[in-house]
Tab-separated table of C-alpha atoms in Angstrom:
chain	number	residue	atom	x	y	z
A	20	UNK	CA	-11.385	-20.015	39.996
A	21	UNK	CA	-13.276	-23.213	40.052
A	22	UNK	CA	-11.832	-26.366	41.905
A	23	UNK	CA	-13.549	-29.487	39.278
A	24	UNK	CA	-11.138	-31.501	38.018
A	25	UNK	CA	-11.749	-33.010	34.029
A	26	UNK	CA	-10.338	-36.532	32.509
A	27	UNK	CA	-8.480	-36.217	29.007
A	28	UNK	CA	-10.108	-38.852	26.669
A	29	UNK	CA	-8.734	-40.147	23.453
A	30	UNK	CA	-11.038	-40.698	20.939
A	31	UNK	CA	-9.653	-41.918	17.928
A	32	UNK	CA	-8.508	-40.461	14.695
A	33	UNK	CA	-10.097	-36.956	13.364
A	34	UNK	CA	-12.363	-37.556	9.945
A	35	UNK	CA	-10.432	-37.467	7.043
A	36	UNK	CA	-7.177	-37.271	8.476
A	37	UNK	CA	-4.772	-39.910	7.755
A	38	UNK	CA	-4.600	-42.574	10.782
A	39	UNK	CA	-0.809	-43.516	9.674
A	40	UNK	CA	0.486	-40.153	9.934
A	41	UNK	CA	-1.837	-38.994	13.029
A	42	UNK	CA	-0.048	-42.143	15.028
A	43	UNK	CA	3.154	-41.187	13.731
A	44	UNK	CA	2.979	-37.600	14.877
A	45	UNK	CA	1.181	-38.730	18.522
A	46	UNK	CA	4.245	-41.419	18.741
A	47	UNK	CA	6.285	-37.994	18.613
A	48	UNK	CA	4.944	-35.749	20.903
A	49	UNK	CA	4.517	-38.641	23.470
A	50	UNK	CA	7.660	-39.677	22.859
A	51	UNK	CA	6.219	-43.164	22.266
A	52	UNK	CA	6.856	-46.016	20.131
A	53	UNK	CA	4.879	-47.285	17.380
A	54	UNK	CA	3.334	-50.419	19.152
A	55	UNK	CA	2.499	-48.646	22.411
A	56	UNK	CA	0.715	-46.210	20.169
A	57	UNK	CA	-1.643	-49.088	18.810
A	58	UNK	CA	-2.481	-50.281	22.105
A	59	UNK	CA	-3.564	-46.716	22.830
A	60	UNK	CA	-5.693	-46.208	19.749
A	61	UNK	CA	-7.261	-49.970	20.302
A	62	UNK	CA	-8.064	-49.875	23.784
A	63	UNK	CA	-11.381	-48.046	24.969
A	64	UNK	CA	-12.186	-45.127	27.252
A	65	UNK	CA	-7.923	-44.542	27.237
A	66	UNK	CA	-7.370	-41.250	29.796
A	67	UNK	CA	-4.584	-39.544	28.515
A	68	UNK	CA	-4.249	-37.305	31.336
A	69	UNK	CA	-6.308	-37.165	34.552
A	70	UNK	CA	-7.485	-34.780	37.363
A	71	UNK	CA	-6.299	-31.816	35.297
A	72	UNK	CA	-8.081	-28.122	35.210
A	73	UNK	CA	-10.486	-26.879	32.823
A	74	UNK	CA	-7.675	-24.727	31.270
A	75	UNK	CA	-5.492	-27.895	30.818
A	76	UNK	CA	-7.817	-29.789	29.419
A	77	UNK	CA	-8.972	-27.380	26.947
A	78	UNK	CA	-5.438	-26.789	25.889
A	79	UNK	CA	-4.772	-30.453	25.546
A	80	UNK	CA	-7.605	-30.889	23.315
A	81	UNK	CA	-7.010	-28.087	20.893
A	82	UNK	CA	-2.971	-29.047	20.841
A	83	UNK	CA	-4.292	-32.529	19.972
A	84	UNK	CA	-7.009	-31.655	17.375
A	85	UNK	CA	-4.232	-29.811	15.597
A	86	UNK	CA	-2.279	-33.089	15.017
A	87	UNK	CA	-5.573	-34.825	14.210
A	88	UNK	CA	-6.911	-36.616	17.487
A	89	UNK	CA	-9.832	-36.767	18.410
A	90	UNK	CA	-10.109	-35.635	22.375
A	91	UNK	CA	-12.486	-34.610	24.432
A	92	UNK	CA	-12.881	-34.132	28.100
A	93	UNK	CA	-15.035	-35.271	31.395
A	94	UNK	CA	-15.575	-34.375	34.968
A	95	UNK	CA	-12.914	-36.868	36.995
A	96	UNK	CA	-13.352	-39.446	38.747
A	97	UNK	CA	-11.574	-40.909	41.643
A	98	UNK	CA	-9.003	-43.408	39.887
A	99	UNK	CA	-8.115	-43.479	35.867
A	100	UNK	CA	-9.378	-46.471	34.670
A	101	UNK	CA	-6.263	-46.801	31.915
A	102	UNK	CA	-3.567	-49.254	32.148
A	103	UNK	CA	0.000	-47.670	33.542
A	104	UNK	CA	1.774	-49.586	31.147
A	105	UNK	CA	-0.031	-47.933	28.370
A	106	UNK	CA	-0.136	-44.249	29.463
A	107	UNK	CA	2.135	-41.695	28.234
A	108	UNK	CA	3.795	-39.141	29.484
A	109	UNK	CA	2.833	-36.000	30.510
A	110	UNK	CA	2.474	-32.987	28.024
A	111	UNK	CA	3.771	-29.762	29.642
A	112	UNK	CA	1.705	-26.732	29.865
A	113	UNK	CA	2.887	-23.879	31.101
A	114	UNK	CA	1.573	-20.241	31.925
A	115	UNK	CA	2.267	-16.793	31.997
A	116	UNK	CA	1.234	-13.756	32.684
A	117	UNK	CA	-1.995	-13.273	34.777
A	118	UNK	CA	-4.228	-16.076	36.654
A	119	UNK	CA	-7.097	-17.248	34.690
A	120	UNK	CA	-10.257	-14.329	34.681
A	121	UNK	CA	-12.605	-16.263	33.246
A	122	UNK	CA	-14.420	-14.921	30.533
A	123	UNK	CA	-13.228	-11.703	29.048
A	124	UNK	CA	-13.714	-9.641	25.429
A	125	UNK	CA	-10.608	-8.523	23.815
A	126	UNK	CA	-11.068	-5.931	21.221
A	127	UNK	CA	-9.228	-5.506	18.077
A	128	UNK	CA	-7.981	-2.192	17.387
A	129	UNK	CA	-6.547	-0.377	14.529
A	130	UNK	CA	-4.925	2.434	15.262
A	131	UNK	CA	-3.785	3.842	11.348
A	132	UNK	CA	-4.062	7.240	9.817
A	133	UNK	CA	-5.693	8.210	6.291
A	134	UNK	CA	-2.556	10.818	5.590
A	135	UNK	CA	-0.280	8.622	7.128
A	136	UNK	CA	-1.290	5.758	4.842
A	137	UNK	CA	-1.670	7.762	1.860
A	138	UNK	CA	1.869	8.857	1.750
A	139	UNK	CA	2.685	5.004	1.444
A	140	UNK	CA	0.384	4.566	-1.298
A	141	UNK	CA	1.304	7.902	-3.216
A	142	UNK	CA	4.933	6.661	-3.242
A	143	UNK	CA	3.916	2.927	-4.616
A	144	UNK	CA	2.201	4.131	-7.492
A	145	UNK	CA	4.641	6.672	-8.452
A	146	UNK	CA	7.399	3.653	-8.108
A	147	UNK	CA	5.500	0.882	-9.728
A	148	UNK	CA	4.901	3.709	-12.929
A	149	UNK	CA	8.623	4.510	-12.724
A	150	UNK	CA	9.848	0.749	-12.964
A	151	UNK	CA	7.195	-0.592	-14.730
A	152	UNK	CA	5.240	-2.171	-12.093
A	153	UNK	CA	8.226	-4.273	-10.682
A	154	UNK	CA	8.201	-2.370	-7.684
A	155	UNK	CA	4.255	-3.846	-6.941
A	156	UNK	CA	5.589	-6.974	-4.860
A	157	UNK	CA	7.021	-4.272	-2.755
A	158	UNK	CA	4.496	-1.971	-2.580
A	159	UNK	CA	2.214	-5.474	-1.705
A	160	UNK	CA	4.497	-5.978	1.422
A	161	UNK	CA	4.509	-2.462	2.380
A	162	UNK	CA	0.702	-1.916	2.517
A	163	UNK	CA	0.274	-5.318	4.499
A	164	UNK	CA	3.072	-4.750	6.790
A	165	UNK	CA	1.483	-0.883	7.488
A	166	UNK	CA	-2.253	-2.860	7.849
A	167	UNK	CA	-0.578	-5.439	9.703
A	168	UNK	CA	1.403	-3.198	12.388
A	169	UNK	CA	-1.537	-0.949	12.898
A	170	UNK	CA	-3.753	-4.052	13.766
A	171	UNK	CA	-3.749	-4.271	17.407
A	172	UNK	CA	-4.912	-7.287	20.265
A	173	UNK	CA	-4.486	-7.036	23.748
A	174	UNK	CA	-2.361	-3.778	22.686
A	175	UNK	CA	0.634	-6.148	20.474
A	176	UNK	CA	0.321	-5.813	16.777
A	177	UNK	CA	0.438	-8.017	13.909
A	178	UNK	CA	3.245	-9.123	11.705
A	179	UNK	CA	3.603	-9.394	7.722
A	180	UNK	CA	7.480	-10.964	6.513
A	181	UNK	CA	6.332	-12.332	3.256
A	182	UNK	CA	9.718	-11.428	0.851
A	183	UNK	CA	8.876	-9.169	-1.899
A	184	UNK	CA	10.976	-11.394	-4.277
A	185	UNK	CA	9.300	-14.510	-3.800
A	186	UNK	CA	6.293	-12.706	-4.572
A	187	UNK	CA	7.673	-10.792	-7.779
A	188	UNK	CA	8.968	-14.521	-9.046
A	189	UNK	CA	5.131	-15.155	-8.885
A	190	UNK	CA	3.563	-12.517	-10.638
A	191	UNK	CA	6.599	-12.255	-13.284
A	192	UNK	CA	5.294	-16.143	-14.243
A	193	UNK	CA	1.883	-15.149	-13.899
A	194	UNK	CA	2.584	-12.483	-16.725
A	195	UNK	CA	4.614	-14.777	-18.837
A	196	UNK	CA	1.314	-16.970	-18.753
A	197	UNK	CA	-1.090	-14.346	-19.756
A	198	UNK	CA	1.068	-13.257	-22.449
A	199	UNK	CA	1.584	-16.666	-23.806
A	200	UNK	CA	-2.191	-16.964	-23.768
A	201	UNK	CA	-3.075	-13.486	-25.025
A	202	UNK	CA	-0.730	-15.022	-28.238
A	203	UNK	CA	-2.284	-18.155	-28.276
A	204	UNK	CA	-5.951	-16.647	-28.975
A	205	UNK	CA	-4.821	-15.107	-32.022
A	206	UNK	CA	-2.802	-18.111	-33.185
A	207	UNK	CA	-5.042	-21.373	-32.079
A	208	UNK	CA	-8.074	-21.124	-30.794
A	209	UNK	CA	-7.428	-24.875	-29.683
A	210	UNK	CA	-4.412	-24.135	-27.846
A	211	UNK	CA	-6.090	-21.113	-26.485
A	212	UNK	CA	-8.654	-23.260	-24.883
A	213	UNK	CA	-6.360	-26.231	-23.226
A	214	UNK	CA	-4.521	-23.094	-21.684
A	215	UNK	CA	-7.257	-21.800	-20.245
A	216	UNK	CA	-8.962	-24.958	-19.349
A	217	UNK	CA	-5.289	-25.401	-17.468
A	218	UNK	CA	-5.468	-22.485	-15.650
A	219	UNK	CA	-9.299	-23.443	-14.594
A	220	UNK	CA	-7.851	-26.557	-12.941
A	221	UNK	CA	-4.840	-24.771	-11.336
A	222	UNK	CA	-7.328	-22.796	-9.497
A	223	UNK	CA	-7.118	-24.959	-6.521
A	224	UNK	CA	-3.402	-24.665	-6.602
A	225	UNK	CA	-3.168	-21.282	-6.411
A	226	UNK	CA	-5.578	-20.804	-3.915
A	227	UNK	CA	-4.155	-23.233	-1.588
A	228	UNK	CA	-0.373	-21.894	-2.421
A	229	UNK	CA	-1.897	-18.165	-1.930
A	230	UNK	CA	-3.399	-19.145	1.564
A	231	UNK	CA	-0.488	-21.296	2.920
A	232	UNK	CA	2.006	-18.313	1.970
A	233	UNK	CA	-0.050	-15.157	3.510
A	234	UNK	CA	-0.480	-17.245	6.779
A	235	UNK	CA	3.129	-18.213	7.046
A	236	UNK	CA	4.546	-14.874	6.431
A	237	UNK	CA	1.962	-13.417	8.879
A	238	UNK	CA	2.365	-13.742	12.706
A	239	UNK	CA	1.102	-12.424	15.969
A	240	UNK	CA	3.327	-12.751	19.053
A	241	UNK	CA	6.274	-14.171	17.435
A	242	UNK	CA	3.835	-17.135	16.453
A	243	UNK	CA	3.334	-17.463	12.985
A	244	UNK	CA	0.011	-18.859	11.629
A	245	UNK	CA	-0.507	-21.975	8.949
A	246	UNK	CA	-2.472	-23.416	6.393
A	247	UNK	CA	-2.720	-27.179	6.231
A	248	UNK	CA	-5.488	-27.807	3.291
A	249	UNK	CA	-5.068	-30.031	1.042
A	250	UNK	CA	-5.474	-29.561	-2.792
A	251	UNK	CA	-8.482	-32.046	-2.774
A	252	UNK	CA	-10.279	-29.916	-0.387
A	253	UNK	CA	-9.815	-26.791	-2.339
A	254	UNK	CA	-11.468	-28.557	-5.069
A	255	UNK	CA	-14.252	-29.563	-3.778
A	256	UNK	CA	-15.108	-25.983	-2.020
A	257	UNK	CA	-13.919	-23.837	-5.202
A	258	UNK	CA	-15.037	-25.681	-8.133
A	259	UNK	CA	-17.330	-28.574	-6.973
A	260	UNK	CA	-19.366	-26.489	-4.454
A	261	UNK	CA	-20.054	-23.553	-7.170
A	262	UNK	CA	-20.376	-25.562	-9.991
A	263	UNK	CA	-23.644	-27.460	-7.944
A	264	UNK	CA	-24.783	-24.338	-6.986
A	265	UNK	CA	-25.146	-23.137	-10.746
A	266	UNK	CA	-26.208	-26.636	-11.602
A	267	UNK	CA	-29.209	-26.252	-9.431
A	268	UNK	CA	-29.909	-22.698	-10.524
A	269	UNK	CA	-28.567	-21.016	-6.993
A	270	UNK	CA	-30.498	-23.627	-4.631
A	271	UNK	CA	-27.290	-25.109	-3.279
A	272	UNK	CA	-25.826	-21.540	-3.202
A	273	UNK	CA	-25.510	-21.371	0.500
A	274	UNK	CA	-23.779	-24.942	0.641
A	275	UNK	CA	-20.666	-23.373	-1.495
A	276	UNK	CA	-20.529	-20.456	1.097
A	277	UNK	CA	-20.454	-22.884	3.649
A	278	UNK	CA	-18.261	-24.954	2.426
A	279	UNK	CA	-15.766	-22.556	1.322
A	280	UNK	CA	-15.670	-20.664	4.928
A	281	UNK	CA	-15.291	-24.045	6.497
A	282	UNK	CA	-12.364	-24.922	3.786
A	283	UNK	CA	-10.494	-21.708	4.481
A	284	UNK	CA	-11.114	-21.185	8.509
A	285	UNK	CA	-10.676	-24.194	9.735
A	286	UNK	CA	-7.663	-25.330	7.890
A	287	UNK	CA	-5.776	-22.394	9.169
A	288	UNK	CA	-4.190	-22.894	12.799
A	289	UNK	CA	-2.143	-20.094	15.191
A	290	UNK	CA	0.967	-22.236	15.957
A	291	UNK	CA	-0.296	-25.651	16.560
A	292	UNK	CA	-4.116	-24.504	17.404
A	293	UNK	CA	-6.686	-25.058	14.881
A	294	UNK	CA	-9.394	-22.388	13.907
A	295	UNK	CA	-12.522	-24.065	13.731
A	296	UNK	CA	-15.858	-22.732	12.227
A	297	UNK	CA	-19.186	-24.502	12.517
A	298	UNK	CA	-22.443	-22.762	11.613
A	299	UNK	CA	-26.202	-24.412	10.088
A	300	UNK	CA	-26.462	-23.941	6.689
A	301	UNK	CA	-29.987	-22.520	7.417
A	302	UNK	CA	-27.701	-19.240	8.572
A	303	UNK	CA	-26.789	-18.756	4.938
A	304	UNK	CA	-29.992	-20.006	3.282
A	305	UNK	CA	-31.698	-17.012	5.447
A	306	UNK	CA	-29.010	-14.641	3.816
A	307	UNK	CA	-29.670	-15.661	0.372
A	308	UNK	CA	-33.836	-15.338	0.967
A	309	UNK	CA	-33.275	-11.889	1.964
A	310	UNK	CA	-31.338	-11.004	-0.727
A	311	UNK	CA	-33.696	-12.475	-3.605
A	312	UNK	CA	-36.865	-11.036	-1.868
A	313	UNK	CA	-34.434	-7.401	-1.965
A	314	UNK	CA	-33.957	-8.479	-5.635
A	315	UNK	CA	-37.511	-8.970	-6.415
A	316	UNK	CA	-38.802	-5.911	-4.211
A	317	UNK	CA	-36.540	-3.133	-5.957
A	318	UNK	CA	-37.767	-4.732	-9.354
A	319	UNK	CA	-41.224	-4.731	-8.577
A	320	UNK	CA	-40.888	-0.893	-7.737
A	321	UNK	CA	-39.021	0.052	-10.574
A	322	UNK	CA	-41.546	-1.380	-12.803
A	323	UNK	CA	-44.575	0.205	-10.993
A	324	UNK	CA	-42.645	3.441	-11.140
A	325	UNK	CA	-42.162	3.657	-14.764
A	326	UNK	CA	-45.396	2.493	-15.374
A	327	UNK	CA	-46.982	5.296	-13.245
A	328	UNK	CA	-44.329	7.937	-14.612
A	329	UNK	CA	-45.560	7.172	-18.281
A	330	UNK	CA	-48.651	6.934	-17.332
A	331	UNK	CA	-48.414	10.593	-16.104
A	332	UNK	CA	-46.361	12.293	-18.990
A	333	UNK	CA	-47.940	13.395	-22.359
A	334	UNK	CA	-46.096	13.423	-24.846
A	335	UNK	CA	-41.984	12.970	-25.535
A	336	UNK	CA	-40.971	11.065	-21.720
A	337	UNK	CA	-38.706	13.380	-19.865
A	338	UNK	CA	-35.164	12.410	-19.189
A	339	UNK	CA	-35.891	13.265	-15.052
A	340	UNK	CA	-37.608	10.773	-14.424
A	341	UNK	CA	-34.294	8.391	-14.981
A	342	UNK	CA	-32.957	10.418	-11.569
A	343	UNK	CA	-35.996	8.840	-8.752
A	344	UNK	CA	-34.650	5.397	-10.468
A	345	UNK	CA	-30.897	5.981	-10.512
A	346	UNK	CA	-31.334	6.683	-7.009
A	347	UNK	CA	-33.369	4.101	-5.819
A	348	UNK	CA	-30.702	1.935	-7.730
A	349	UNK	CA	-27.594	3.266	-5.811
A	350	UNK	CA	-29.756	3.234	-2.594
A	351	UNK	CA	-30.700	-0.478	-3.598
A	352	UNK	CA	-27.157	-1.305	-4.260
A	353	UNK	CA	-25.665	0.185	-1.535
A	354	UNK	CA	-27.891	-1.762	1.395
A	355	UNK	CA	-27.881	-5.144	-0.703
A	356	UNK	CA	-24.124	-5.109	-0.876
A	357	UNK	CA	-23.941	-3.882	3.087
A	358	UNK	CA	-26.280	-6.235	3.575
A	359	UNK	CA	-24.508	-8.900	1.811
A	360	UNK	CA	-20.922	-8.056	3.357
A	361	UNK	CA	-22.146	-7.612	6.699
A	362	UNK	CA	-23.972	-10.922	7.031
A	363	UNK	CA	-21.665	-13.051	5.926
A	364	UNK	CA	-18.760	-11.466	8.147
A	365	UNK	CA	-20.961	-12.000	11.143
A	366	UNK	CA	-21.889	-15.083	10.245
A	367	UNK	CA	-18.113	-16.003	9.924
A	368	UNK	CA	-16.484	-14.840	12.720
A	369	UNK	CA	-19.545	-15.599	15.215
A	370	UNK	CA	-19.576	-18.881	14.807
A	371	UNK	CA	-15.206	-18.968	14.747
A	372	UNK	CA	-13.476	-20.872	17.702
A	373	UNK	CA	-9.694	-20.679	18.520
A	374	UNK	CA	-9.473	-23.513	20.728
A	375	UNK	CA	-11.332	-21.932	23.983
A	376	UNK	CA	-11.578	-18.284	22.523
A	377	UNK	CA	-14.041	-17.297	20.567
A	378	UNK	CA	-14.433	-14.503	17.994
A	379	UNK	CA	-17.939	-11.770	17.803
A	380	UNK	CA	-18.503	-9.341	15.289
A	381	UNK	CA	-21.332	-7.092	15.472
A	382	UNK	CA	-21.151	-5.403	11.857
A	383	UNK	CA	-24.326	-3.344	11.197
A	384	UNK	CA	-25.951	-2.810	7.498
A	385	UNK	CA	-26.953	1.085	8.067
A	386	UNK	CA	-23.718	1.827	9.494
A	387	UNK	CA	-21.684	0.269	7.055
A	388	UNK	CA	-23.504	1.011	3.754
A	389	UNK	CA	-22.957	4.598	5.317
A	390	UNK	CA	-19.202	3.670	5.047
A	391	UNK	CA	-19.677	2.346	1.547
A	392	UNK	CA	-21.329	5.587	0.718
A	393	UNK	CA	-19.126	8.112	1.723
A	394	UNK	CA	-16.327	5.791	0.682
A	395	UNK	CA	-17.540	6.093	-2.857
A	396	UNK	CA	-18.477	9.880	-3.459
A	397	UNK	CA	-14.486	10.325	-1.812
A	398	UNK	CA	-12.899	8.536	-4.110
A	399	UNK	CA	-15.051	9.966	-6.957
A	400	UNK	CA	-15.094	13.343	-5.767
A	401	UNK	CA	-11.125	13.432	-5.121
A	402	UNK	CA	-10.430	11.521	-8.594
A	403	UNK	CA	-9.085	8.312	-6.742
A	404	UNK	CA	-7.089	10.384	-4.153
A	405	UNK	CA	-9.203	9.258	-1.387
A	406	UNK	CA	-8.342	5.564	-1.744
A	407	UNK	CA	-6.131	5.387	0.922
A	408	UNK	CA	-8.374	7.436	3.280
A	409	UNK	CA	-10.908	4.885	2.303
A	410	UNK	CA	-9.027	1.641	2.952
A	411	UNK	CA	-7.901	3.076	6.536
A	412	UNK	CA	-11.921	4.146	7.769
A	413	UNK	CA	-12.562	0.446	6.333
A	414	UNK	CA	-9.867	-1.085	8.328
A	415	UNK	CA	-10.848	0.657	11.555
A	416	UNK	CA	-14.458	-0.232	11.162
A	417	UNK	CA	-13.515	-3.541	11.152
A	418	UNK	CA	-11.382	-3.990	13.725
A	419	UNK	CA	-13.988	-1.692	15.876
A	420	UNK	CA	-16.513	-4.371	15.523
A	421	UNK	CA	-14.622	-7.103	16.115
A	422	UNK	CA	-13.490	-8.844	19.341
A	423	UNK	CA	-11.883	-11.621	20.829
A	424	UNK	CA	-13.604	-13.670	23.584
A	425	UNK	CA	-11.074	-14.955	25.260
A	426	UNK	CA	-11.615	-17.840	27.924
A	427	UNK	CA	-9.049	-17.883	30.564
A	428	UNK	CA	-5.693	-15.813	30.188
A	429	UNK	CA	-4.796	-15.088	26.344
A	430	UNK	CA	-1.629	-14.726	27.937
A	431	UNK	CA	-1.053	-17.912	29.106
A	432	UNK	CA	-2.402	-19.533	25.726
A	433	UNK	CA	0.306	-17.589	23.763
A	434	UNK	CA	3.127	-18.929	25.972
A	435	UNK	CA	2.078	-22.285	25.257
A	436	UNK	CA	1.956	-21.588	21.639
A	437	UNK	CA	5.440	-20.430	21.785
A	438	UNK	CA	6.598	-23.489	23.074
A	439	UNK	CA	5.070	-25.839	20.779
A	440	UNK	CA	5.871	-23.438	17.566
A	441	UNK	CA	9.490	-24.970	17.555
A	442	UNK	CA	8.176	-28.435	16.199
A	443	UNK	CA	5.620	-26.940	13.554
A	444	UNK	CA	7.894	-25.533	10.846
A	445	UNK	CA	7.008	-26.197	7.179
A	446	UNK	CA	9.256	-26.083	4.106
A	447	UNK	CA	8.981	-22.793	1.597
A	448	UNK	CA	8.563	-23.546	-1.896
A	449	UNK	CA	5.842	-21.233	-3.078
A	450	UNK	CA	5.379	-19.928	-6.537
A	451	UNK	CA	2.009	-18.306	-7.299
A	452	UNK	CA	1.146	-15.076	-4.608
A	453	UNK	CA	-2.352	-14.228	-5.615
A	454	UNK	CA	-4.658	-12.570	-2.753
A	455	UNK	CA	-7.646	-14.306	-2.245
A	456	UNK	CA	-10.425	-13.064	0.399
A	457	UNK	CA	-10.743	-14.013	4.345
């Protein structure tokens, strides 16, 4: 284990985070008072903590960053140059488990059966036909909870505790709505079209409600997870973002990707540690290139193809040479989709930081447009019976080709989360439970 020793330095207030209520909550996890929390912020080059480990400092930072300081760290030197009169106290780290190893992967694991799954989702449908699709909130928490608890890291599982009546109070409003408007089309067009427009602007709402809810009510370790985004934000990444991207006829495309994995990643924190996600936007400019040029390659050869096959027939065209084309099309549609799917995942989680750990993913096209393929002819061969099988294989692909990198001991990261979760609870007054993507 190395020896160097780092400073803590403050540096100010985060970007777009609220000074007032940043100094507010430093003033209460320093135990400090307002005043002495000005002359922190004001002075320059202010050492919050000196002479500490690599692990400390890291730990400091990212519990900082989650409150919405600015910290960063440097090698130390032989005296802290701040003022005792205008240092506070020491935060407490502490750790369990095993020393610090460094740099280690941690694979995800899932560990779920296709029969043992599709008993669960045999008895949901039969229940949500029986009661009229009431029974759908639970068969929601059910199917997470099995997903969930068959999600392994480090060899602990996953937790879902969302309430299946909160989420049934949702979806019975979000009927009453689309009934309402269903009536209002036939009645007035005009009223028709201020309900929808409503329902356009509640889209940030519900996405920020939807994302806040599935991350409290899911938890690893006893620590729950969080979503602090702000309406505003949502906003900007769901309507702004796409709306300039259609504007400029798909040229600011990747921007709205970005922007939207940023939105959703790095407002979500495990106990008081923020995700963060920070990638070029050339990364997704690349994906989009790659994706026209597949575009205007499988067009091309269509058109050369049917120009050749007519060329070729006499007479009334046959109706085989539709099949070369309707397989080049599902061929073309499977690897574009893979393609699609698989880059942005990697590009997601490779460039996804838990305060010193660090996610990989090493999804492959040809491997999992295979998995797209023989997900399909299942669950068209089998009549929809092979859902289930089809949602575990996709499950354990994922988790197989995803890992944790975790710097230090994971161990010792989730103790400290466990102490600090006691401060970080957050009132429950959802209404809207609508999944939306990760």
């Amino acid at each position: 284990m190395s020896n160097e020793k780092y400073d803590v330095l403050l540096e100010g207030v985060a970007e777009g985070r609220d000074a007032v209520q940043v100094k507010s909550a430093f003033a209460q996890l320093f135990k400090l008072d307002v005043d002495k929390v000005e002359r922190i912020f004001q002075a320059k080059q202010v050492v919050l903590k000196a002479g500490v480990d690599l692990d400390t400092a890291v730990k400091y930072i990212a519990r900082l960053a989650s409150i919405g300081v600015i910290v960063s760290k440097r090698e130390a030197k032989a005296a802290s140059t701040i003022p005792v009169a205008t240092q506070p106290p020491a935060m407490i780290f502490t750790s369990a488990g095993r020393k610090n190893e460094g740099v280690h992967r941690t694979p995800f694991k899932f560990t779920g059966k296709g029969f043992e799954y599709f008993k669960i989702w045999i008895v949901n449908i039969l229940l949500n036909i029986v009661t009229l699709g009431i029974y759908s909130a639970w068969a929601k928490v059910r199917n997470k909870q099995y997903f969930y608890g068959n999600t392994l890291l480090d060899g602990v599982s996953f937790e879902y505790t969302a309430s299946p009546l909160k989420i049934l109070k949702g979806r019975i409003i979000a009927v009453v709505f689309y009934i309402a408007y269903s009536v209002a089309v036939k009645l007035s067009p005009v009223v028709a079209a201020i309900m929808g427009l409503s329902l356009f602007l509640l889209i940030p709402w519900v996405v920020v409600n939807s994302l806040r809810f599935n991350a409290r009510h899911s938890s690893y370790r006893n620590i729950n997870f969080r979503f602090a985004g702000s309406i505003g934000g949502a906003v900007k990444a769901f309507i702004g973002w796409p709306l300039l991207g259609l504007l400029s006829l798909g040229l600011l495309l990747p921007f709205s990707w970005k922007k939207q994995t940023s939105y959703i990643t790095s407002n979500h924190l495990y106990g008081g540690s923020p995700f963060t996600f920070d990638v070029s936007v050339k990364a997704y400019y690349k994906l989009l290139l790659i994706l026209i040029g597949g575009v205007l390659l499988f067009g091309g050869t269509v058109v050369i193809y049917f120009k050749m096959a007519s060329g070729l027939i006499i007479g009334k065209p046959s109706p085989t040479i539709m099949i070369p084309a309707a397989i080049a099309y599902v061929a073309f549609y499977l690897s574009v989709g893979a393609y699609y799917m698989v880059s942005k995942t990697n590009i997601h989680y490779n460039n996804t930081q838990l305060a010193p750990h660090r996610f990989e993913s090493n999804w492959k096209t040809g491997s999992y447009a295979m998995l797209l393929l023989t997900n399909t002819l299942g669950i068209l061969l089998t009549l929809g019976l092979f859902i289930p099988f089809a949602k575990v294989r996709t499950a354990a692909y994922k988790a197989a080709h995803t890992t944790l990198v975790v710097t230090g001991d994971l161990a010792g990261f989730v103790a400290v989360e466990q102490e600090m979760s006691g401060s970080l609870g957050e009132g429950v007054h959802d209404i809207f439970d609508i999944d939306i993507g990760l």
